[in-house]
PDB file of C-alpha atoms in Angstrom:
ATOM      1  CA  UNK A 248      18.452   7.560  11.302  1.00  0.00           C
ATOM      2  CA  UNK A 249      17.503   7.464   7.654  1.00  0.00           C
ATOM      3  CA  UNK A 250      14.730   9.622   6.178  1.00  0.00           C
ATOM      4  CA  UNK A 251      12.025   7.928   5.100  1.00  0.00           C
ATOM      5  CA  UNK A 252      11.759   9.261   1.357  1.00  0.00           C
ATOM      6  CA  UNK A 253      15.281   7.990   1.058  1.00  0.00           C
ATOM      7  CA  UNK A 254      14.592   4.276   2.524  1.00  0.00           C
ATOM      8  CA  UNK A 255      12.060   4.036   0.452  1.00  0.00           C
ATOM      9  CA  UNK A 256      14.415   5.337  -2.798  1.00  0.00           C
ATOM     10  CA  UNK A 257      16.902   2.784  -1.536  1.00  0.00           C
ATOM     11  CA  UNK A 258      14.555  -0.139  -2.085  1.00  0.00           C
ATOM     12  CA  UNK A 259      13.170   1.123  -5.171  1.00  0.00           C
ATOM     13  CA  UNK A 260       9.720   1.835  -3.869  1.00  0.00           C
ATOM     14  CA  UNK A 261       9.366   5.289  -5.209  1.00  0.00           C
ATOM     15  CA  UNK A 262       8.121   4.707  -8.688  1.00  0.00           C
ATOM     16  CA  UNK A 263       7.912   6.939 -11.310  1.00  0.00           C
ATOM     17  CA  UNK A 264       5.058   6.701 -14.716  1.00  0.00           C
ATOM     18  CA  UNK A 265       1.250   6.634 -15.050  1.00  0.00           C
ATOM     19  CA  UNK A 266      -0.073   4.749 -12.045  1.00  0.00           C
ATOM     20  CA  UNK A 267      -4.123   3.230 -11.310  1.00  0.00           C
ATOM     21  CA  UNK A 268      -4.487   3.083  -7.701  1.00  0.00           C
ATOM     22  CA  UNK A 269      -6.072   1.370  -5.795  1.00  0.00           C
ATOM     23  CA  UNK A 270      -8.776   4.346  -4.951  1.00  0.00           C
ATOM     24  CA  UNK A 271      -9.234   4.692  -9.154  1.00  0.00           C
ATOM     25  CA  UNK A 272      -7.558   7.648  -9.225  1.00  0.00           C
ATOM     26  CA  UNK A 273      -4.520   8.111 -11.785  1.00  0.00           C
ATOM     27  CA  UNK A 274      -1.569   9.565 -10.699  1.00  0.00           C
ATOM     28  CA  UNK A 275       2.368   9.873 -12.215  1.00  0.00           C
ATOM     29  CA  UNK A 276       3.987   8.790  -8.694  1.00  0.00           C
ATOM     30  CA  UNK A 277       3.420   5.449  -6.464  1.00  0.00           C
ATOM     31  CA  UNK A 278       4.697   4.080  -3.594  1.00  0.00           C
ATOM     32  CA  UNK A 279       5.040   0.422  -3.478  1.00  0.00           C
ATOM     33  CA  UNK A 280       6.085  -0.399   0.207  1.00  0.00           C
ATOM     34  CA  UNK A 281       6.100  -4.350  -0.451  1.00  0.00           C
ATOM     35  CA  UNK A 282       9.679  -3.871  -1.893  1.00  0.00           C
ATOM     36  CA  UNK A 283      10.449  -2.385   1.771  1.00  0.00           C
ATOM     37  CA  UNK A 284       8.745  -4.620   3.617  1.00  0.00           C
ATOM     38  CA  UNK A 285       9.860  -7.792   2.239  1.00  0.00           C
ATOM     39  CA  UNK A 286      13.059  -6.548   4.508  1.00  0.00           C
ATOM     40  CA  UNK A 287      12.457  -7.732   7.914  1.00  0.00           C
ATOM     41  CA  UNK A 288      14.829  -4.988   9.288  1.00  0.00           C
ATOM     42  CA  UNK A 289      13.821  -2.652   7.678  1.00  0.00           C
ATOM     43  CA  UNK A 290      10.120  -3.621   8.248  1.00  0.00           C
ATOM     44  CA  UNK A 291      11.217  -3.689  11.646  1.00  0.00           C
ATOM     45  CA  UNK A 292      12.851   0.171  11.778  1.00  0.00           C
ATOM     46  CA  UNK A 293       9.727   1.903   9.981  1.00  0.00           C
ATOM     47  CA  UNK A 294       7.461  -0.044  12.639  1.00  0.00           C
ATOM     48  CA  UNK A 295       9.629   1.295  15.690  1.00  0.00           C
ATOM     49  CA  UNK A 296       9.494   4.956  14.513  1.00  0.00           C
ATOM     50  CA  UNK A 297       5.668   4.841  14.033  1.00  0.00           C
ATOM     51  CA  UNK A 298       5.176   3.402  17.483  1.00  0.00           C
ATOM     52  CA  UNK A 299       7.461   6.275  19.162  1.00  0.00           C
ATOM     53  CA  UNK A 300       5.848   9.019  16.875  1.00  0.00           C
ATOM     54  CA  UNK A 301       2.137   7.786  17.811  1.00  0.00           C
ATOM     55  CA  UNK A 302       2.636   6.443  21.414  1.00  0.00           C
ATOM     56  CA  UNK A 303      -0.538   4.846  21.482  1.00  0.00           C
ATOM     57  CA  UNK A 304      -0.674   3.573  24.518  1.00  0.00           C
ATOM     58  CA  UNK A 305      -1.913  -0.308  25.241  1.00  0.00           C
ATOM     59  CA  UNK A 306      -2.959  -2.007  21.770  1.00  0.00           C
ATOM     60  CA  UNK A 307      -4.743  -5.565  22.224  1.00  0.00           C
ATOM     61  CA  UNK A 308      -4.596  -6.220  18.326  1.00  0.00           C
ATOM     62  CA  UNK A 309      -2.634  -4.548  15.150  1.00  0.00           C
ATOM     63  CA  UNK A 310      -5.236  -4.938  11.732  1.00  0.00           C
ATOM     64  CA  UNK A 311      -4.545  -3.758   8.626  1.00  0.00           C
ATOM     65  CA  UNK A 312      -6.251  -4.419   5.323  1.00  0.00           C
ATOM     66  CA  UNK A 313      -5.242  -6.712   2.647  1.00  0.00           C
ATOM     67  CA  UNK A 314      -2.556  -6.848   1.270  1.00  0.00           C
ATOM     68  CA  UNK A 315      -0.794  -3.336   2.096  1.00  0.00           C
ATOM     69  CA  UNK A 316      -1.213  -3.588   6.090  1.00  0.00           C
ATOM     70  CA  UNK A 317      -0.449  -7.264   6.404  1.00  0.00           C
ATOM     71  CA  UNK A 318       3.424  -7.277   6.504  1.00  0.00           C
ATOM     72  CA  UNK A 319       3.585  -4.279   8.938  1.00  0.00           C
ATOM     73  CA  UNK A 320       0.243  -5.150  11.485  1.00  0.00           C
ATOM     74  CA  UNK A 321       2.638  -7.759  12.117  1.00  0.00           C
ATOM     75  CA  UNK A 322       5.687  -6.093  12.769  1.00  0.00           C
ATOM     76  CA  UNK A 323       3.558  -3.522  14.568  1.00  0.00           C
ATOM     77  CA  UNK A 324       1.655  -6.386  16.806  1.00  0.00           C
ATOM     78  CA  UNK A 325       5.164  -7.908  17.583  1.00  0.00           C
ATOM     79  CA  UNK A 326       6.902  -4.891  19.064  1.00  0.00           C
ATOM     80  CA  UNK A 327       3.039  -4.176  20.965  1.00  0.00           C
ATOM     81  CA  UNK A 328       2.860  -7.707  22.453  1.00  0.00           C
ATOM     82  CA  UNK A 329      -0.621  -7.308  20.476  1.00  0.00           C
ATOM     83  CA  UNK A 330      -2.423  -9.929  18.394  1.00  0.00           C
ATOM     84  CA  UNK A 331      -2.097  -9.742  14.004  1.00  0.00           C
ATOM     85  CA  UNK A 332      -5.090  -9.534  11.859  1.00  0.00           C
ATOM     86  CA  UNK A 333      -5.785  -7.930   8.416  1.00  0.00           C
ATOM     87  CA  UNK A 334      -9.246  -7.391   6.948  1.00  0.00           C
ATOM     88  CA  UNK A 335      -9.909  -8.749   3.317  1.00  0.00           C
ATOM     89  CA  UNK A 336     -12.411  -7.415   0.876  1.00  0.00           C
ATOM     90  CA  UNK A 337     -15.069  -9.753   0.279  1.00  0.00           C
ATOM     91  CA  UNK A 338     -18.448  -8.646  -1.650  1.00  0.00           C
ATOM     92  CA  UNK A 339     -17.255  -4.821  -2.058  1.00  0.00           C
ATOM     93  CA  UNK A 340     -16.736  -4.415   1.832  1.00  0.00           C
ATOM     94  CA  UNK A 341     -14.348  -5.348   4.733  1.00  0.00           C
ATOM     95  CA  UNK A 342     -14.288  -8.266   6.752  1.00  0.00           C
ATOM     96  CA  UNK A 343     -12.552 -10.286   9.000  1.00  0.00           C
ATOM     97  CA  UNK A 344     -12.344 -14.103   7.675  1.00  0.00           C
ATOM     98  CA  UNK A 345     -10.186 -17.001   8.796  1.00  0.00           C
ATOM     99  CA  UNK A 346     -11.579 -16.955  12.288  1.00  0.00           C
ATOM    100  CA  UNK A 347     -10.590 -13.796  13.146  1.00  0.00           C
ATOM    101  CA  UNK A 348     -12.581 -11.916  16.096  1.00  0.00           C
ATOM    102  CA  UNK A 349     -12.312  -8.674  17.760  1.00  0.00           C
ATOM    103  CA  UNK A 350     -13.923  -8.797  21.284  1.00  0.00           C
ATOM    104  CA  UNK A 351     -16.276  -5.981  22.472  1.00  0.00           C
ATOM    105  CA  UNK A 352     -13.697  -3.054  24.213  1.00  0.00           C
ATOM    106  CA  UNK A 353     -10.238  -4.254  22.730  1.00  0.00           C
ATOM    107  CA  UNK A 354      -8.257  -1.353  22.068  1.00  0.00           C
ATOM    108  CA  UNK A 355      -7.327  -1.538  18.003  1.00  0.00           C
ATOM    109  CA  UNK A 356      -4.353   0.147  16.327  1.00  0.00           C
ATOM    110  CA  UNK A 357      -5.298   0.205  12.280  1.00  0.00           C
ATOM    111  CA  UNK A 358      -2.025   0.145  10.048  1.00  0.00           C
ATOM    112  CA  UNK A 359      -1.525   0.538   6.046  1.00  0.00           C
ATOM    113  CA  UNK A 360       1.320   0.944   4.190  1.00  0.00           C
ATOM    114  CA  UNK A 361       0.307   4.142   1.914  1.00  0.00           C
ATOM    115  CA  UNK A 362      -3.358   6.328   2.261  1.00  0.00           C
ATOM    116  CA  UNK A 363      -4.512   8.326  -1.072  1.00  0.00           C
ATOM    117  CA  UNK A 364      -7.993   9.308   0.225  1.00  0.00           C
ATOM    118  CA  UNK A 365      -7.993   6.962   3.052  1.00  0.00           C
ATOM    119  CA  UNK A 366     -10.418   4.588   1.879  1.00  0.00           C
ATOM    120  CA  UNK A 367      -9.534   1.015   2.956  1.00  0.00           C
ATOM    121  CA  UNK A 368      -8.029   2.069   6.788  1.00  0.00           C
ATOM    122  CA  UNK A 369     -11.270   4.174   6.995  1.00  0.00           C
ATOM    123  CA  UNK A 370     -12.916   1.153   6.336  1.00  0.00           C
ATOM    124  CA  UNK A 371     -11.295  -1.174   8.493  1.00  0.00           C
ATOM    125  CA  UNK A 372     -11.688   1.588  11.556  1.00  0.00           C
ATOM    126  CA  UNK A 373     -15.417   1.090  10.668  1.00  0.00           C
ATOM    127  CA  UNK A 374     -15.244  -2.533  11.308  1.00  0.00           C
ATOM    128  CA  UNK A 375     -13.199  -2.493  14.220  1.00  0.00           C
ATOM    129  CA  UNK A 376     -16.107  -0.151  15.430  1.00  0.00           C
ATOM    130  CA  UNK A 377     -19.208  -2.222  14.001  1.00  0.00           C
ATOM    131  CA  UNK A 378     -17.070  -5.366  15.917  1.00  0.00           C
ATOM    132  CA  UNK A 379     -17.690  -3.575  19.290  1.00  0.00           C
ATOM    133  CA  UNK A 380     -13.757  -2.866  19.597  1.00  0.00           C
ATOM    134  CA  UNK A 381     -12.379   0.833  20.118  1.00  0.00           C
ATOM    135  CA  UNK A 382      -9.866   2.201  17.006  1.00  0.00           C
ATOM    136  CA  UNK A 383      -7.105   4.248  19.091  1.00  0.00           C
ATOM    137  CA  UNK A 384      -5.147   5.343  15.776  1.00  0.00           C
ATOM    138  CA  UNK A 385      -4.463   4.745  12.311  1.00  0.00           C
ATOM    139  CA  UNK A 386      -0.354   4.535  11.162  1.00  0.00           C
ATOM    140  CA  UNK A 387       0.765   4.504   7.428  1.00  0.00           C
ATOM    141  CA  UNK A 388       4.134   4.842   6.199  1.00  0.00           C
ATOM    142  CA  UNK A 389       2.979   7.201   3.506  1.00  0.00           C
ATOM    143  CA  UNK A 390       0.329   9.861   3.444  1.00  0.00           C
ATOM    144  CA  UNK A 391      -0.227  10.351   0.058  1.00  0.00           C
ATOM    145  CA  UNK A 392      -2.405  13.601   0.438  1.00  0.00           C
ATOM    146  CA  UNK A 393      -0.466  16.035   1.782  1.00  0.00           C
ATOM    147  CA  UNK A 394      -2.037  15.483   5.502  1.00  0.00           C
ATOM    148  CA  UNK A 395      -5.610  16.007   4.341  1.00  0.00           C
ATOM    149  CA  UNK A 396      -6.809  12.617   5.201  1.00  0.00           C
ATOM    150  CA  UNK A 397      -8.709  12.127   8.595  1.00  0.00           C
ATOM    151  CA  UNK A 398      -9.933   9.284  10.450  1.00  0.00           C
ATOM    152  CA  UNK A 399     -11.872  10.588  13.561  1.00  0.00           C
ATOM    153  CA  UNK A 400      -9.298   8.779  15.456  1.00  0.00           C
ATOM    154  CA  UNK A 401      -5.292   9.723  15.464  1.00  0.00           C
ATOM    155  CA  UNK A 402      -3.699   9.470  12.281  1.00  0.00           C
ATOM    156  CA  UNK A 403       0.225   9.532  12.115  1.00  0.00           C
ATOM    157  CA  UNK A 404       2.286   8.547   8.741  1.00  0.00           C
ATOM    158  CA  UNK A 405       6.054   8.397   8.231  1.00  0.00           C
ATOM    159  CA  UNK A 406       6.163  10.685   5.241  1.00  0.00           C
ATOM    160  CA  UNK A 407       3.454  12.875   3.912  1.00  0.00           C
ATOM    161  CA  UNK A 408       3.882  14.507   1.011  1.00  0.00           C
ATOM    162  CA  UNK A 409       1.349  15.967  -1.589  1.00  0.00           C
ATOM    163  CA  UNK A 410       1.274  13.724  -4.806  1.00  0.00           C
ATOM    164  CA  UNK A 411      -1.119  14.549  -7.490  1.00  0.00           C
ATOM    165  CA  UNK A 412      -4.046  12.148  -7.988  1.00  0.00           C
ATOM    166  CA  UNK A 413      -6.438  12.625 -11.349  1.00  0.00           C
ATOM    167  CA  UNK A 414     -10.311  11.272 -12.077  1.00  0.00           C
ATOM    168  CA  UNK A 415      -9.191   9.352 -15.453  1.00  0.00           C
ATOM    169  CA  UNK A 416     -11.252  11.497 -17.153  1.00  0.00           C
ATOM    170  CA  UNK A 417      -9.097  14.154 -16.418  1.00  0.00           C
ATOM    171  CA  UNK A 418      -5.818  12.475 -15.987  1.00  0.00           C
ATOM    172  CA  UNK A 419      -3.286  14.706 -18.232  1.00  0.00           C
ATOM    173  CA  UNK A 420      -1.338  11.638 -18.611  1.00  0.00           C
ATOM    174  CA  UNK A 421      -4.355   9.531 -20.076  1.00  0.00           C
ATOM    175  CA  UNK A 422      -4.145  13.064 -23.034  1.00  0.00           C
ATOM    176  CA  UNK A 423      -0.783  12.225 -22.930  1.00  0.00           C
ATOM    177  CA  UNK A 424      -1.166   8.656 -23.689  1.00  0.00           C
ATOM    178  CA  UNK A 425       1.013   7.246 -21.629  1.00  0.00           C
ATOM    179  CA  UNK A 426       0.940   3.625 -20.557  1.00  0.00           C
ATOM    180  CA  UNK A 427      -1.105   3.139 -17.997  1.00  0.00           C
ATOM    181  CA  UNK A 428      -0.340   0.805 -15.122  1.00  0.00           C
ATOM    182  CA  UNK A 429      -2.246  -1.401 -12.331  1.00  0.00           C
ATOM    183  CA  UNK A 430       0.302  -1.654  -9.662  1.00  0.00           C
ATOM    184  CA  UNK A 431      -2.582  -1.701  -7.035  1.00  0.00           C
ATOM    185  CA  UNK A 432      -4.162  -4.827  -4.911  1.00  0.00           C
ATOM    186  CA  UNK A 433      -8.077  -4.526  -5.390  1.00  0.00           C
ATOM    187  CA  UNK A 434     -11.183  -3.735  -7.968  1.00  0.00           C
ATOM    188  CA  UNK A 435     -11.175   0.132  -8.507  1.00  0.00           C
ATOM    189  CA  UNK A 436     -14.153   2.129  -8.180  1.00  0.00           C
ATOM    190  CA  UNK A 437     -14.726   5.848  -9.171  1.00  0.00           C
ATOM    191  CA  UNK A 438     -14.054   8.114  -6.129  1.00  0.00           C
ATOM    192  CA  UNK A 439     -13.982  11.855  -6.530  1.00  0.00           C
ATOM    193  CA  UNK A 440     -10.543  13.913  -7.470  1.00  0.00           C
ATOM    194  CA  UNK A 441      -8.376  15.505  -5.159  1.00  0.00           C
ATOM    195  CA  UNK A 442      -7.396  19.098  -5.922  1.00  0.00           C
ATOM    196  CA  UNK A 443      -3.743  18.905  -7.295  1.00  0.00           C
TER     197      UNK A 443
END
């Protein structure tokens, strides 16, 4: 089996610079799992080792939020016999649009391709909740924070690793003056710094 770090390397997802993420944080490393996932087999591998690491038992329905958990709620939902959905941000908060419904007691499995501080999954556990469903687990393929990240439900990611995340305000690559670039999905907002 490959490691993880290094299927990610060999798609070129490990990237190197002066990143904005999606939290608002700065940081000098990001992870950008849609150049893995646009790889069905290889979408297809990472999905089978997070359902043997988790085990989660039945799953009615796979969600994960725009854009990041898309690809890989549906891998995940294929190899669970589970129903697809993702969440999208509309007005500054989660929702499910398009006509999708959770029903009252359906056991949910919440999946996102890489957690800084959590914020989007956490999110979409919340609405699973507020929907009347039951979150059994959240799955990434990266844990960003070193395994500080917490969901109130079981939380398993491929690789975790500690990468440095900065307020911009005190970013040392901002005093460096480096580029700065938006690889990231959604509207930042500020969000307090993790401890390097």
């Amino acid at each position: 089996m490959t490691d993880i770090r290094e299927l990610l390397e060999k798609y070129g997802a490990v990237r190197h610079g002066h990143f904005l993420l999606s939290s608002g944080l700065h940081s000098h490393q990001y992870f950008q799992c849609a150049l893995v996932l646009q790889h069905p087999e290889a979408t297809a591998e990472l999905a089978r080792r997070m359902v043997a690491d988790l085990k989660p038992g039945p799953v009615d329905v796979v969600i994960g939020p725009a854009i990041g958990g898309i690809v890989l709620a549906y891998e995940l939902a294929r190899q669970l016999n589970a129903r697809a959905l993702f969440a999208e941000r509309e007005e500054g908060r989660m929702k499910l649009r398009r006509g999708f419904e959770l029903a009252p007691g359906e056991r949910v499995l919440v999946t996102e391709d890489v957690v800084t501080t959590g914020g989007s999954a956490r999110e979409v556990v919340e609405l699973v909740r507020e929907m009347g469903a039951t979150p059994i687990g959240v799955v990434a393929i990266v844990d960003r924070s070193g395994g500080r990240v917490s969901f109130e439900v079981p939380f398993h990611a491929l690789l975790v690793t500690k990468v440095s995340s900065y307020r911009p305000e005190y970013c040392p690559l901002c005093q460096e003056e480096l580029p700065l670039v938006k690889p990231g999905s959604r509207e930042t907002k500020p969000v307090q710094a993790l401890q390097s």
